[in-house]
Short mmCIF file of C-alpha atoms in Angstrom, two decimals:
data_model
loop_
_atom_site.label_atom_id
_atom_site.label_comp_id
_atom_site.label_asym_id
_atom_site.label_seq_id
_atom_site.Cartn_x
_atom_site.Cartn_y
_atom_site.Cartn_z
CA MET A 1 -242.20 8.19 -15.23
CA GLU A 2 -245.89 8.20 -16.14
CA ASN A 3 -246.95 5.39 -18.51
CA ILE A 4 -249.29 6.57 -21.25
CA ARG A 5 -251.66 3.57 -21.29
CA SER A 6 -255.19 3.04 -22.64
CA GLU A 7 -257.15 3.09 -19.70
CA LEU A 8 -255.45 6.84 -19.01
CA ILE A 9 -255.80 7.92 -22.74
CA PRO A 10 -258.05 7.01 -25.35
CA ASN A 11 -256.44 5.27 -28.66
CA ASN A 12 -256.66 2.68 -31.32
CA VAL A 13 -253.12 2.63 -31.92
CA ASP A 14 -251.98 -0.46 -29.56
CA LEU A 15 -249.81 1.86 -27.35
CA ASP A 16 -249.07 -0.55 -24.90
CA SER A 17 -247.32 -2.59 -27.73
CA ALA A 18 -244.78 0.11 -28.47
CA PRO A 19 -242.74 0.89 -25.34
CA GLY A 20 -240.27 3.24 -26.70
CA LEU A 21 -243.28 4.94 -28.23
CA VAL A 22 -244.94 4.98 -24.61
CA ARG A 23 -241.69 6.49 -23.17
CA ALA A 24 -241.27 9.35 -26.11
CA MET A 25 -245.04 10.04 -25.63
CA SER A 26 -245.09 10.48 -21.64
CA HIS A 27 -241.76 12.75 -22.41
CA TRP A 28 -244.26 14.29 -24.94
CA GLN A 29 -246.92 14.59 -22.42
CA SER A 30 -245.63 16.00 -19.39
CA ARG A 31 -244.39 19.29 -21.71
CA PHE A 32 -247.86 19.12 -23.35
CA LYS A 33 -249.32 19.33 -19.82
CA ALA A 34 -247.03 22.08 -19.13
CA TRP A 35 -247.97 24.26 -22.34
CA TRP A 36 -251.56 23.76 -21.65
CA LEU A 37 -251.59 25.20 -18.17
CA GLU A 38 -249.32 27.91 -19.13
CA ARG A 39 -250.95 28.76 -23.02
CA GLY A 40 -254.11 27.33 -23.05
CA PRO A 41 -257.84 28.58 -21.71
CA SER A 42 -256.79 31.36 -18.94
CA GLY A 43 -259.13 31.60 -15.77
CA PHE A 44 -261.58 28.22 -16.13
CA GLN A 45 -258.56 25.65 -15.86
CA SER A 46 -260.53 24.44 -12.46
CA HIS A 47 -264.21 24.71 -13.84
CA GLN A 48 -265.94 21.52 -14.93
CA VAL A 49 -267.32 22.21 -18.51
CA TYR A 50 -269.59 19.67 -20.14
CA LEU A 51 -267.54 18.94 -22.95
CA ARG A 52 -267.65 15.72 -25.52
CA THR A 53 -264.65 13.45 -25.37
CA ALA A 54 -263.50 10.88 -28.08
CA VAL A 55 -263.63 7.18 -26.99
CA SER A 56 -263.99 5.48 -30.75
CA VAL A 57 -264.10 6.08 -33.96
CA GLU A 58 -267.07 4.34 -34.40
CA PRO A 59 -270.06 6.59 -35.86
CA GLU A 60 -272.68 5.71 -33.29
CA GLY A 61 -270.62 6.41 -30.09
CA TRP A 62 -267.34 8.16 -30.76
CA ALA A 63 -268.03 10.68 -28.33
CA ARG A 64 -269.00 10.70 -24.59
CA TYR A 65 -270.47 13.82 -22.92
CA ASP A 66 -270.05 14.77 -19.10
CA TYR A 67 -268.66 17.48 -16.98
CA VAL A 68 -264.51 17.96 -16.98
CA ARG A 69 -262.07 19.91 -15.75
CA MET A 70 -259.98 20.87 -19.02
CA PRO A 71 -256.63 19.77 -17.64
CA GLU A 72 -257.90 16.50 -16.99
CA TYR A 73 -259.31 15.98 -20.34
CA ARG A 74 -258.61 12.66 -22.14
CA TRP A 75 -256.97 13.77 -25.07
CA GLY A 76 -256.85 10.39 -27.45
CA ILE A 77 -255.21 9.48 -30.16
CA PHE A 78 -257.80 7.86 -32.79
CA LEU A 79 -257.26 6.83 -36.31
CA ALA A 80 -260.46 6.51 -38.60
CA PRO A 81 -260.91 2.33 -39.57
CA SER A 82 -258.51 1.25 -42.36
CA VAL A 83 -259.98 0.59 -45.54
CA LYS A 84 -259.00 -3.04 -46.74
CA ASP A 85 -256.91 -2.90 -50.06
CA ARG A 86 -257.11 0.93 -50.20
CA THR A 87 -254.88 2.12 -53.15
CA ILE A 88 -253.07 5.46 -54.06
CA GLY A 89 -256.16 7.59 -55.91
CA PHE A 90 -253.84 10.20 -57.28
CA GLY A 91 -250.45 11.20 -58.99
CA ASP A 92 -247.61 9.20 -60.58
CA MET A 93 -248.40 6.35 -58.52
CA GLN A 94 -252.12 5.99 -58.73
CA GLY A 95 -253.43 2.58 -58.41
CA LYS A 96 -250.60 1.28 -56.23
CA PRO A 97 -251.03 0.11 -52.42
CA VAL A 98 -250.63 3.04 -49.86
CA TRP A 99 -248.02 2.83 -47.43
CA GLN A 100 -248.04 1.61 -43.88
CA GLU A 101 -244.81 3.62 -43.48
CA PRO A 102 -243.31 6.72 -44.66
CA PRO A 103 -241.18 5.68 -47.79
CA GLU A 104 -237.62 7.15 -47.52
CA GLU A 105 -237.95 9.40 -50.47
CA HIS A 106 -241.05 11.14 -49.24
CA ARG A 107 -240.44 11.12 -45.71
CA GLU A 108 -238.94 14.84 -45.72
CA SER A 109 -242.04 15.96 -47.27
CA LEU A 110 -244.47 13.86 -45.22
CA ARG A 111 -242.44 15.37 -41.94
CA TRP A 112 -242.75 18.86 -43.15
CA LEU A 113 -246.40 18.36 -44.23
CA ILE A 114 -247.54 16.92 -40.58
CA ALA A 115 -245.58 19.65 -38.97
CA MET A 116 -247.41 22.40 -40.59
CA GLN A 117 -250.81 20.84 -39.84
CA GLY A 118 -249.42 20.13 -36.34
CA ASP A 119 -248.56 24.08 -35.55
CA ALA A 120 -251.97 25.23 -36.64
CA GLU A 121 -253.39 23.16 -33.70
CA PRO A 122 -251.86 24.83 -30.46
CA ALA A 123 -251.59 28.06 -32.43
CA SER A 124 -255.36 28.90 -32.08
CA VAL A 125 -255.66 27.61 -28.55
CA GLU A 126 -252.90 30.40 -27.64
CA GLN A 127 -254.83 32.88 -29.93
CA GLN A 128 -258.44 32.05 -28.22
CA ARG A 129 -256.83 31.86 -24.25
CA LEU A 130 -258.18 34.92 -23.15
CA LEU A 131 -261.29 35.10 -24.69
CA GLY A 132 -263.38 33.11 -21.77
CA SER A 133 -263.16 36.65 -19.43
CA THR A 134 -265.85 38.34 -22.19
CA CYS A 135 -268.14 35.40 -22.76
CA PRO A 136 -271.79 36.23 -24.06
CA SER A 137 -273.08 32.84 -22.11
CA LEU A 138 -272.24 29.55 -20.94
CA TYR A 139 -273.26 27.94 -23.99
CA ASP A 140 -270.63 29.93 -26.01
CA LEU A 141 -267.57 29.59 -23.34
CA ARG A 142 -268.34 25.80 -23.05
CA ASN A 143 -268.08 26.01 -27.19
CA LEU A 144 -265.00 27.83 -26.65
CA PHE A 145 -263.15 25.33 -24.80
CA GLN A 146 -264.63 22.45 -26.86
CA VAL A 147 -262.82 23.79 -29.51
CA ASN A 148 -259.82 24.48 -27.70
CA VAL A 149 -259.66 20.71 -26.09
CA GLU A 150 -260.04 19.36 -29.82
CA GLU A 151 -257.59 21.57 -31.23
CA ALA A 152 -255.28 20.28 -28.51
CA ARG A 153 -256.48 16.26 -29.45
CA HIS A 154 -255.14 17.46 -32.96
CA LEU A 155 -252.12 18.14 -31.64
CA TRP A 156 -251.80 14.96 -30.26
CA GLY A 157 -252.86 13.54 -33.46
CA MET A 158 -249.60 15.07 -35.57
CA SER A 159 -247.24 14.64 -32.57
CA TYR A 160 -247.85 11.09 -32.68
CA LEU A 161 -247.22 10.61 -36.46
CA LEU A 162 -244.02 12.61 -35.96
CA LEU A 163 -242.93 10.62 -32.66
CA ARG A 164 -244.07 7.37 -34.26
CA TYR A 165 -242.55 7.22 -37.76
CA PHE A 166 -239.96 10.16 -38.11
CA GLY A 167 -237.35 8.87 -35.67
CA THR A 168 -234.89 11.72 -34.28
CA GLU A 169 -236.54 14.14 -36.83
CA GLY A 170 -240.02 13.68 -35.78
CA TRP A 171 -238.90 13.92 -32.01
CA HIS A 172 -237.51 17.41 -32.57
CA ALA A 173 -240.51 18.28 -34.74
CA ALA A 174 -243.01 17.39 -31.99
CA GLU A 175 -240.89 19.27 -29.58
CA GLU A 176 -240.88 22.59 -31.61
CA LEU A 177 -245.04 22.42 -31.92
CA LEU A 178 -244.34 23.47 -28.21
CA ASP A 179 -241.45 25.49 -28.24
CA ARG A 180 -243.25 28.02 -30.71
CA SER A 181 -245.95 30.35 -29.58
CA SER A 182 -248.25 32.76 -31.23
CA GLY A 183 -247.64 36.25 -31.60
CA ASP A 184 -244.22 35.34 -29.85
CA VAL A 185 -241.49 37.71 -31.48
CA GLU A 186 -238.75 35.45 -31.42
CA ARG A 187 -240.58 32.20 -31.86
CA PRO A 188 -243.99 33.06 -33.55
CA ARG A 189 -246.00 29.94 -35.36
CA VAL A 190 -245.21 29.13 -38.74
CA LEU A 191 -247.96 31.05 -40.57
CA ASP A 192 -248.92 34.70 -39.98
CA ALA A 193 -252.95 34.36 -39.51
CA PHE A 194 -251.58 32.00 -36.47
CA ASN A 195 -249.94 34.99 -34.71
CA ALA A 196 -252.68 37.02 -35.39
CA PRO A 197 -254.53 38.19 -32.19
CA VAL A 198 -258.04 36.73 -31.43
CA GLU A 199 -258.69 39.51 -29.13
CA ASP A 200 -262.90 39.57 -29.08
CA TRP A 201 -265.59 37.39 -30.04
CA LEU A 202 -266.39 38.46 -33.18
CA HIS A 203 -262.82 37.51 -34.14
CA PHE A 204 -263.29 34.38 -32.78
CA PHE A 205 -266.43 33.66 -34.73
CA MET A 206 -264.70 34.93 -37.64
CA TYR A 207 -261.61 33.12 -37.00
CA THR A 208 -263.66 29.64 -36.82
CA ALA A 209 -265.71 30.23 -39.69
CA PHE A 210 -262.58 30.80 -42.04
CA THR A 211 -259.64 29.84 -40.55
CA ASP A 212 -260.75 26.43 -39.35
CA ARG A 213 -262.61 26.05 -43.07
CA VAL A 214 -259.25 26.18 -44.03
CA GLY A 215 -258.14 23.43 -41.71
CA LYS A 216 -260.90 21.92 -42.94
CA VAL A 217 -259.72 22.06 -46.64
CA GLN A 218 -256.61 20.81 -45.79
CA LEU A 219 -257.71 18.14 -43.66
CA GLN A 220 -259.53 16.60 -46.36
CA ALA A 221 -256.63 17.33 -48.60
CA ALA A 222 -254.51 15.17 -45.99
CA ALA A 223 -257.16 12.33 -45.77
CA GLU A 224 -256.15 11.22 -49.52
CA SER A 225 -252.72 11.31 -48.67
CA ALA A 226 -250.53 7.77 -49.77
CA PHE A 227 -249.38 7.49 -46.25
CA ASP A 228 -252.23 5.69 -44.52
CA PRO A 229 -251.66 6.70 -41.08
CA LEU A 230 -251.79 10.20 -41.86
CA ALA A 231 -254.90 9.82 -44.19
CA ARG A 232 -256.69 8.28 -41.24
CA THR A 233 -255.75 10.44 -38.55
CA ALA A 234 -256.93 13.31 -40.71
CA ARG A 235 -260.10 11.57 -41.46
CA PHE A 236 -261.03 11.77 -37.80
CA MET A 237 -259.80 14.94 -37.16
CA ALA A 238 -262.36 16.23 -40.10
CA THR A 239 -265.00 14.75 -37.90
CA GLU A 240 -264.43 17.27 -35.04
CA GLU A 241 -263.53 20.16 -37.00
CA ALA A 242 -266.99 20.18 -38.54
CA HIS A 243 -267.99 21.28 -35.09
CA HIS A 244 -265.46 24.34 -34.97
CA LEU A 245 -266.82 25.13 -38.46
CA PHE A 246 -270.38 25.06 -36.63
CA VAL A 247 -269.24 27.39 -33.80
CA GLY A 248 -267.91 29.84 -35.90
CA GLU A 249 -270.98 30.01 -38.73
CA THR A 250 -273.70 30.04 -36.31
CA GLY A 251 -272.06 32.66 -34.08
CA VAL A 252 -271.68 35.10 -36.80
CA GLY A 253 -275.19 34.15 -38.02
CA ARG A 254 -276.60 35.03 -34.11
CA VAL A 255 -274.50 38.35 -34.23
CA LEU A 256 -276.19 39.36 -37.63
CA GLN A 257 -279.61 38.51 -36.11
CA ARG A 258 -279.41 40.38 -33.08
CA SER A 259 -277.50 43.17 -35.06
CA ALA A 260 -280.49 43.13 -37.28
CA GLU A 261 -283.07 43.55 -34.03
CA LEU A 262 -281.56 46.07 -32.61
CA MET A 263 -280.97 48.12 -35.91
CA LYS A 264 -284.90 48.03 -36.43
CA ASN A 265 -285.42 49.33 -32.70
CA SER A 266 -282.72 51.88 -33.10
CA ALA A 267 -284.37 55.41 -34.28
CA ASN A 268 -281.01 56.08 -35.92
CA GLY A 269 -280.76 52.41 -37.21
CA SER A 270 -277.81 51.70 -35.91
CA ALA A 271 -277.24 48.81 -33.66
CA GLN A 272 -274.15 49.88 -31.72
CA GLU A 273 -276.56 52.38 -30.37
CA LEU A 274 -278.29 50.06 -28.42
CA GLY A 275 -275.38 47.73 -27.52
CA GLY A 276 -275.05 45.69 -30.48
CA ILE A 277 -272.38 45.65 -33.50
CA ASP A 278 -272.95 47.41 -36.56
CA LEU A 279 -273.20 45.70 -40.03
CA PRO A 280 -269.93 47.93 -41.70
CA VAL A 281 -268.08 46.78 -38.58
CA ILE A 282 -269.27 42.78 -39.15
CA GLN A 283 -268.28 43.32 -43.10
CA LYS A 284 -264.77 44.71 -41.93
CA TYR A 285 -263.98 41.80 -39.88
CA LEU A 286 -265.28 39.52 -42.80
CA ASN A 287 -262.71 41.24 -44.91
CA LEU A 288 -260.04 40.78 -42.31
CA TRP A 289 -260.31 36.94 -41.67
CA TYR A 290 -261.19 35.96 -45.27
CA SER A 291 -258.04 38.00 -46.72
CA LEU A 292 -255.69 36.56 -43.91
CA THR A 293 -257.05 32.98 -44.72
CA MET A 294 -256.15 33.61 -48.69
CA ASP A 295 -252.45 33.27 -47.52
CA LEU A 296 -253.06 30.03 -45.73
CA PHE A 297 -252.55 28.15 -49.16
CA GLY A 298 -249.38 28.92 -49.85
CA ALA A 299 -247.78 30.06 -53.47
CA GLU A 300 -250.08 30.33 -56.35
CA VAL A 301 -247.07 28.37 -58.43
CA SER A 302 -245.46 25.74 -56.25
CA ARG A 303 -242.93 23.14 -57.58
CA LYS A 304 -243.18 21.97 -54.21
CA ALA A 305 -246.91 21.64 -54.19
CA GLY A 306 -246.74 19.90 -57.49
CA ALA A 307 -244.19 17.22 -56.19
CA ILE A 308 -246.24 16.15 -53.11
CA PHE A 309 -249.25 15.67 -55.41
CA ALA A 310 -247.33 13.68 -58.28
CA ASN A 311 -245.91 11.70 -55.39
CA GLY A 312 -249.13 10.74 -53.54
CA VAL A 313 -248.08 12.58 -50.49
CA LYS A 314 -251.34 14.78 -50.54
CA GLY A 315 -254.10 14.96 -52.89
CA ARG A 316 -257.24 17.03 -53.19
CA PRO A 317 -260.51 17.32 -50.99
CA LYS A 318 -262.88 14.06 -52.11
CA GLU A 319 -260.47 13.19 -54.76
CA ALA A 320 -262.92 11.04 -56.52
CA MET A 321 -265.05 13.88 -57.56
CA PHE A 322 -262.66 14.76 -59.57
CA GLU A 323 -262.19 13.53 -63.50
CA ASP A 324 -258.43 13.86 -63.99
CA HIS A 325 -256.29 12.23 -61.14
CA ASP A 326 -252.99 12.45 -62.78
CA GLU A 327 -253.25 16.66 -63.99
CA ARG A 328 -250.28 15.69 -66.35
CA ASP A 329 -251.78 17.54 -69.08
CA ARG A 330 -254.27 20.39 -67.88
CA SER A 331 -253.57 24.19 -66.98
CA LEU A 332 -254.95 26.59 -65.09
CA ARG A 333 -254.94 30.12 -65.60
CA VAL A 334 -253.32 31.99 -62.58
CA GLU A 335 -253.15 35.90 -62.01
CA SER A 336 -250.46 38.08 -60.68
CA TRP A 337 -249.86 41.97 -60.38
CA ASP A 338 -247.21 43.23 -62.47
CA ALA A 339 -245.94 46.40 -59.98
CA ALA A 340 -244.07 48.03 -62.90
CA ALA A 341 -246.72 47.78 -65.24
CA ASN A 342 -249.44 48.90 -62.79
CA ALA A 343 -251.43 45.85 -64.07
CA LEU A 344 -252.84 42.62 -63.61
CA ARG A 345 -251.18 39.39 -65.41
CA TYR A 346 -252.19 35.94 -66.39
CA GLN A 347 -250.39 32.72 -66.97
CA ASP A 348 -251.27 29.09 -67.56
CA VAL A 349 -249.42 26.61 -65.56
CA PRO A 350 -249.85 23.26 -65.08
CA VAL A 351 -252.53 21.98 -62.81
CA ARG A 352 -249.64 20.42 -60.43
CA SER A 353 -247.87 23.39 -59.94
CA ALA A 354 -250.89 25.25 -59.30
CA MET A 355 -252.46 22.78 -56.54
CA ASN A 356 -252.89 25.36 -53.91
CA GLU A 357 -254.61 27.25 -56.07
CA VAL A 358 -256.91 24.71 -57.08
CA LEU A 359 -257.22 24.10 -52.86
CA ARG A 360 -257.75 27.86 -52.65
CA GLY A 361 -260.64 28.27 -55.41
CA LEU A 362 -262.50 25.22 -53.38
CA PHE A 363 -261.93 26.95 -50.13
CA THR A 364 -263.81 30.17 -51.72
CA LEU A 365 -266.96 28.49 -53.43
CA ASP A 366 -267.68 26.98 -49.65
CA CYS A 367 -266.96 30.23 -48.28
CA ARG A 368 -269.54 31.88 -50.83
CA GLY A 369 -272.20 29.53 -49.46
CA VAL A 370 -271.38 30.25 -45.83
CA VAL A 371 -272.04 34.25 -46.52
CA GLU A 372 -275.00 33.04 -48.40
CA ARG A 373 -276.47 31.83 -45.71
CA TRP A 374 -275.34 34.85 -43.40
CA ASN A 375 -277.36 36.84 -45.84
CA LYS A 376 -280.63 34.83 -44.93
CA VAL A 377 -280.13 36.02 -41.51
CA LEU A 378 -280.52 39.28 -42.84
CA ALA A 379 -283.26 38.67 -45.44
CA SER A 380 -285.37 36.98 -42.82
CA GLN A 381 -284.85 40.24 -40.41
CA GLY A 382 -286.44 42.28 -43.20
CA LEU A 383 -283.42 43.99 -43.68
CA GLN A 384 -281.85 44.75 -47.60
CA GLU A 385 -278.51 45.31 -46.39
CA ARG A 386 -276.20 42.37 -47.46
CA LEU A 387 -272.33 40.99 -46.83
CA GLN A 388 -270.08 40.28 -49.31
CA LEU A 389 -267.47 38.07 -49.49
CA PRO A 390 -264.09 40.19 -50.95
CA SER A 391 -262.04 39.03 -54.02
CA ARG A 392 -259.27 36.80 -53.82
CA ARG A 393 -257.13 39.81 -54.45
CA PHE A 394 -257.88 41.45 -51.26
CA ASN A 395 -255.43 42.60 -48.61
CA ARG A 396 -252.67 39.84 -49.75
CA GLN A 397 -249.76 39.87 -47.67
CA GLN A 398 -248.27 36.77 -49.80
CA GLY A 399 -247.88 35.28 -53.50
CA LEU A 400 -248.50 36.42 -56.77
CA LEU A 401 -250.98 39.58 -55.85
CA SER A 402 -249.02 40.98 -52.70
CA SER A 403 -247.34 43.76 -54.48
CA GLY A 404 -250.97 45.29 -55.35
CA HIS A 405 -253.70 47.04 -53.62
CA PHE A 406 -256.97 45.95 -54.51
CA ALA A 407 -260.56 47.19 -53.49
CA PRO A 408 -262.69 44.62 -51.74
CA ASP A 409 -264.55 43.76 -55.14
CA GLY A 410 -261.30 43.03 -56.83
CA THR A 411 -260.63 46.41 -58.59
CA PRO A 412 -256.88 47.65 -58.43
CA VAL A 413 -256.27 51.28 -56.35
CA SER A 414 -253.27 52.69 -55.61
CA ALA A 415 -251.09 52.86 -52.58
CA GLU A 416 -252.73 56.46 -52.04
CA GLU A 417 -256.09 55.48 -52.38
CA TRP A 418 -255.43 52.58 -50.47
CA ALA A 419 -253.68 54.41 -47.32
CA LEU A 420 -257.05 56.46 -47.88
CA ARG A 421 -259.33 54.10 -47.91
CA ARG A 422 -258.27 50.82 -45.67
CA ALA A 423 -260.34 52.00 -42.70
CA GLU A 424 -263.47 51.51 -45.09
CA TRP A 425 -262.21 47.63 -45.84
CA LEU A 426 -260.43 46.66 -42.72
CA PRO A 427 -261.02 46.92 -38.98
CA THR A 428 -259.53 50.24 -37.30
CA GLU A 429 -259.02 50.44 -33.46
CA ALA A 430 -261.92 52.38 -33.25
CA ASP A 431 -264.00 49.60 -34.29
CA ARG A 432 -262.05 46.92 -32.73
CA ALA A 433 -262.96 49.28 -29.36
CA ALA A 434 -266.64 49.24 -30.25
CA VAL A 435 -266.39 45.65 -30.25
CA ARG A 436 -264.74 45.59 -26.94
CA ASN A 437 -267.10 47.69 -24.86
CA VAL A 438 -270.31 45.74 -25.92
CA GLN A 439 -268.68 42.62 -24.96
CA ALA A 440 -266.83 44.00 -21.93
CA ARG A 441 -268.82 41.95 -19.37
CA ALA A 442 -268.63 38.23 -19.14
CA VAL A 443 -272.16 36.72 -18.78
CA LEU A 444 -272.06 33.62 -16.86
CA ALA A 445 -275.48 32.90 -15.27
CA PRO A 446 -277.22 29.87 -17.10
CA GLY A 447 -279.51 30.63 -19.51
CA GLU A 448 -278.35 34.46 -19.83
CA MET A 449 -277.15 35.88 -22.90
CA ALA A 450 -275.39 39.09 -23.74
CA ASN A 451 -277.09 41.93 -25.39
CA TRP A 452 -275.16 41.88 -28.81
CA ILE A 453 -275.82 38.34 -29.79
CA ALA A 454 -278.98 36.43 -30.27
CA PRO A 455 -279.50 33.17 -28.53
CA PRO A 456 -278.93 29.74 -30.23
CA PRO A 457 -282.20 27.94 -31.64
CA ARG A 458 -281.00 24.79 -29.38
CA GLY A 459 -278.81 23.53 -26.73
CA ILE A 460 -275.94 20.95 -27.19
CA HIS A 461 -276.39 17.47 -26.71
CA SER A 462 -280.22 17.62 -26.36
CA LYS A 463 -279.77 19.81 -23.30
CA PRO A 464 -281.69 23.21 -22.95
CA ILE A 465 -280.16 26.58 -23.71
CA GLY A 466 -280.30 27.21 -19.98
CA PHE A 467 -278.38 24.06 -19.13
CA GLU A 468 -275.06 24.75 -16.94
CA TYR A 469 -272.98 23.96 -19.28
CA VAL A 470 -269.77 25.30 -17.32
CA ARG A 471 -269.97 25.18 -13.97
CA VAL A 472 -268.95 28.57 -12.73
CA GLU A 473 -267.99 27.75 -8.90
CA THR A 474 -264.71 26.25 -8.36
#
């Protein structure tokens, strides 16, 4: 049986000192490798890719850049440095020492939280596995693979916690992370957004701009956990997650720039006419992925979320910035749709019970900033058109608003009007076909760029844009 040793896999958790854990992870690693080859990136497993690999947690040199074939990537287990004398920063046990082992009374909540986070990581790899065949450049192809291998490393991080701290139940949970598969009818991923197809690069850029931004919020919340190994794991994962957000936000920005350029060169003001993507289609993709991510935060009113906060299992992103770390007495107004009365209703609920809604609000503020930056791209090209972030009510499939229908601006509409106007607001098959059409050919020559996207302003790790980020010869 292959041993997992420090020289084979980067780690700072002293794997060599825990033979039982080494055996458990050795078995899990063999299953992971089979999963990666079966459901990881398709068509490029033998190619050398210029990737960064985590080798430490030190800010000055935490990553190494070099060519590597993805199946040989050294997935590591890293926890951010421990904070001396760290105490719980919120909830009923505020001020008490953090936990180095999961307390018995909180094991179930912690295992559930870790398994839910872990399920999202391989899901994104599975959703994106076919995108290499239509990549717009080697720069973008490399970024896709960097996102993929890092999401897989995040899977390693969550699986390590399950195997190290949760016994037989943790073993089964870690195994299930590899058993489920995005979009599978019998064993789908837990959350709907991680079963949605990511069938083109505009989907991918919106996914990494919005869905990975949910990941950032959730990781920052987990980084406040009283369970110190989870907090330290989440803090380091958030370091890598920042690149995924960069890929999505700048990717959409480059699509907008190129669409604007083509619009100005078209007699009819149509980007599609000249091989680009029209702004209304980009807006529809934005509407789709933003609304899908709204449901990832869970129910607006949740006793479970309240208990998780009260017990110190999971906090809020950057908890120190909040004035009240206890939240026993304050309330938050939450809206719902009353289908019988055909009207919006409002209720004031304890902040603890509305903790999912608190995180959803922080996410929304972050997304507004993203859309503002995208609109600056359009403004810089002299266009008057602007993208709009839809209402949090729009296209909700779960929660207190899911029984109603709402226009992107949040206005209630009838089921009949929704059916008539849905094609104005969300991508149609014709829209998706138009996007697939302009992305039909992969661009694999160094320095070349597909017609539908602008080049980035700079390359990766001080390399030029024309660098051979993926060596396409096998």
